[in-house]
Amino acid sequence: MKILIAVDGSAYTRKALDYLFSHRAMFVDGHQLVVVHVCTGVSGNVARHLSKELVAGYYAEESAKVLDPVKALFAEKGLSNYTIDSRHGHAAEEILKAANDAQAELMVLGTHGHGIFGRALMGSVSTKVLSETDITVLLVQ
């Protein structure tokens, strides 16, 4: 099974990863993991004044801040059955695109657990992902 894991460098991501590792036989061993990270996109108004190399460097640097610790954790756990998908743009939209591109059968997201009131005020990546996919989603709070 292909399992997409969305990571953002937060404690919620770490909780989701810890959950997967604690249920390794169910979610890790024998499965292909796709780790996706989405950088917030640089505004077009800003990007047009910068070189493509500078913008690409920014995305690479920001992604590395999140993905390098995940790669180190996977190495510590002896995992090699994963690929990395680094994107930029709106998080929920890019996670959905990544899941479709990877033909994922399960998405795993850490959630902040704001509740109904918090989602009404702030919106939520997990809420948007849930509302716009037919793929099974595991939310870890």
PDB file of N, CA and C in Angstrom, residues 114 118-125 127:
ATOM      1  N   HIS A 114      -7.949  21.847  16.730  1.00  0.00           N
ATOM      2  CA  HIS A 114      -8.562  23.108  17.151  1.00  0.00           C
ATOM      3  C   HIS A 114     -10.035  22.961  17.509  1.00  0.00           C
ATOM      4  N   GLY A 118     -12.381  26.564  16.320  1.00  0.00           N
ATOM      5  CA  GLY A 118     -11.099  26.951  15.734  1.00  0.00           C
ATOM      6  C   GLY A 118     -11.091  26.802  14.229  1.00  0.00           C
ATOM      7  N   ARG A 119     -11.662  25.725  13.712  1.00  0.00           N
ATOM      8  CA  ARG A 119     -11.715  25.529  12.256  1.00  0.00           C
ATOM      9  C   ARG A 119     -12.576  26.593  11.596  1.00  0.00           C
ATOM     10  N   ALA A 120     -13.667  26.994  12.270  1.00  0.00           N
ATOM     11  CA  ALA A 120     -14.549  28.021  11.697  1.00  0.00           C
ATOM     12  C   ALA A 120     -13.810  29.347  11.559  1.00  0.00           C
ATOM     13  N   LEU A 121     -12.948  29.652  12.512  1.00  0.00           N
ATOM     14  CA  LEU A 121     -12.218  30.910  12.469  1.00  0.00           C
ATOM     15  C   LEU A 121     -10.988  30.848  11.570  1.00  0.00           C
ATOM     16  N   MET A 122     -10.235  29.758  11.646  1.00  0.00           N
ATOM     17  CA  MET A 122      -8.933  29.706  11.008  1.00  0.00           C
ATOM     18  C   MET A 122      -8.878  28.840   9.763  1.00  0.00           C
ATOM     19  N   GLY A 123      -9.833  27.956   9.583  1.00  0.00           N
ATOM     20  CA  GLY A 123      -9.704  26.990   8.513  1.00  0.00           C
ATOM     21  C   GLY A 123      -8.746  25.901   8.967  1.00  0.00           C
ATOM     22  N   SER A 124      -8.601  24.876   8.185  1.00  0.00           N
ATOM     23  CA  SER A 124      -7.737  23.785   8.599  1.00  0.00           C
ATOM     24  C   SER A 124      -7.316  22.994   7.380  1.00  0.00           C
ATOM     25  N   VAL A 125      -6.033  22.702   7.322  1.00  0.00           N
ATOM     26  CA  VAL A 125      -5.520  21.877   6.226  1.00  0.00           C
ATOM     27  C   VAL A 125      -6.204  20.521   6.259  1.00  0.00           C
ATOM     28  N   THR A 127      -9.076  19.662   7.513  1.00  0.00           N
ATOM     29  CA  THR A 127     -10.489  19.762   7.150  1.00  0.00           C
ATOM     30  C   THR A 127     -10.652  19.844   5.636  1.00  0.00           C
TER      31      THR A 127
END
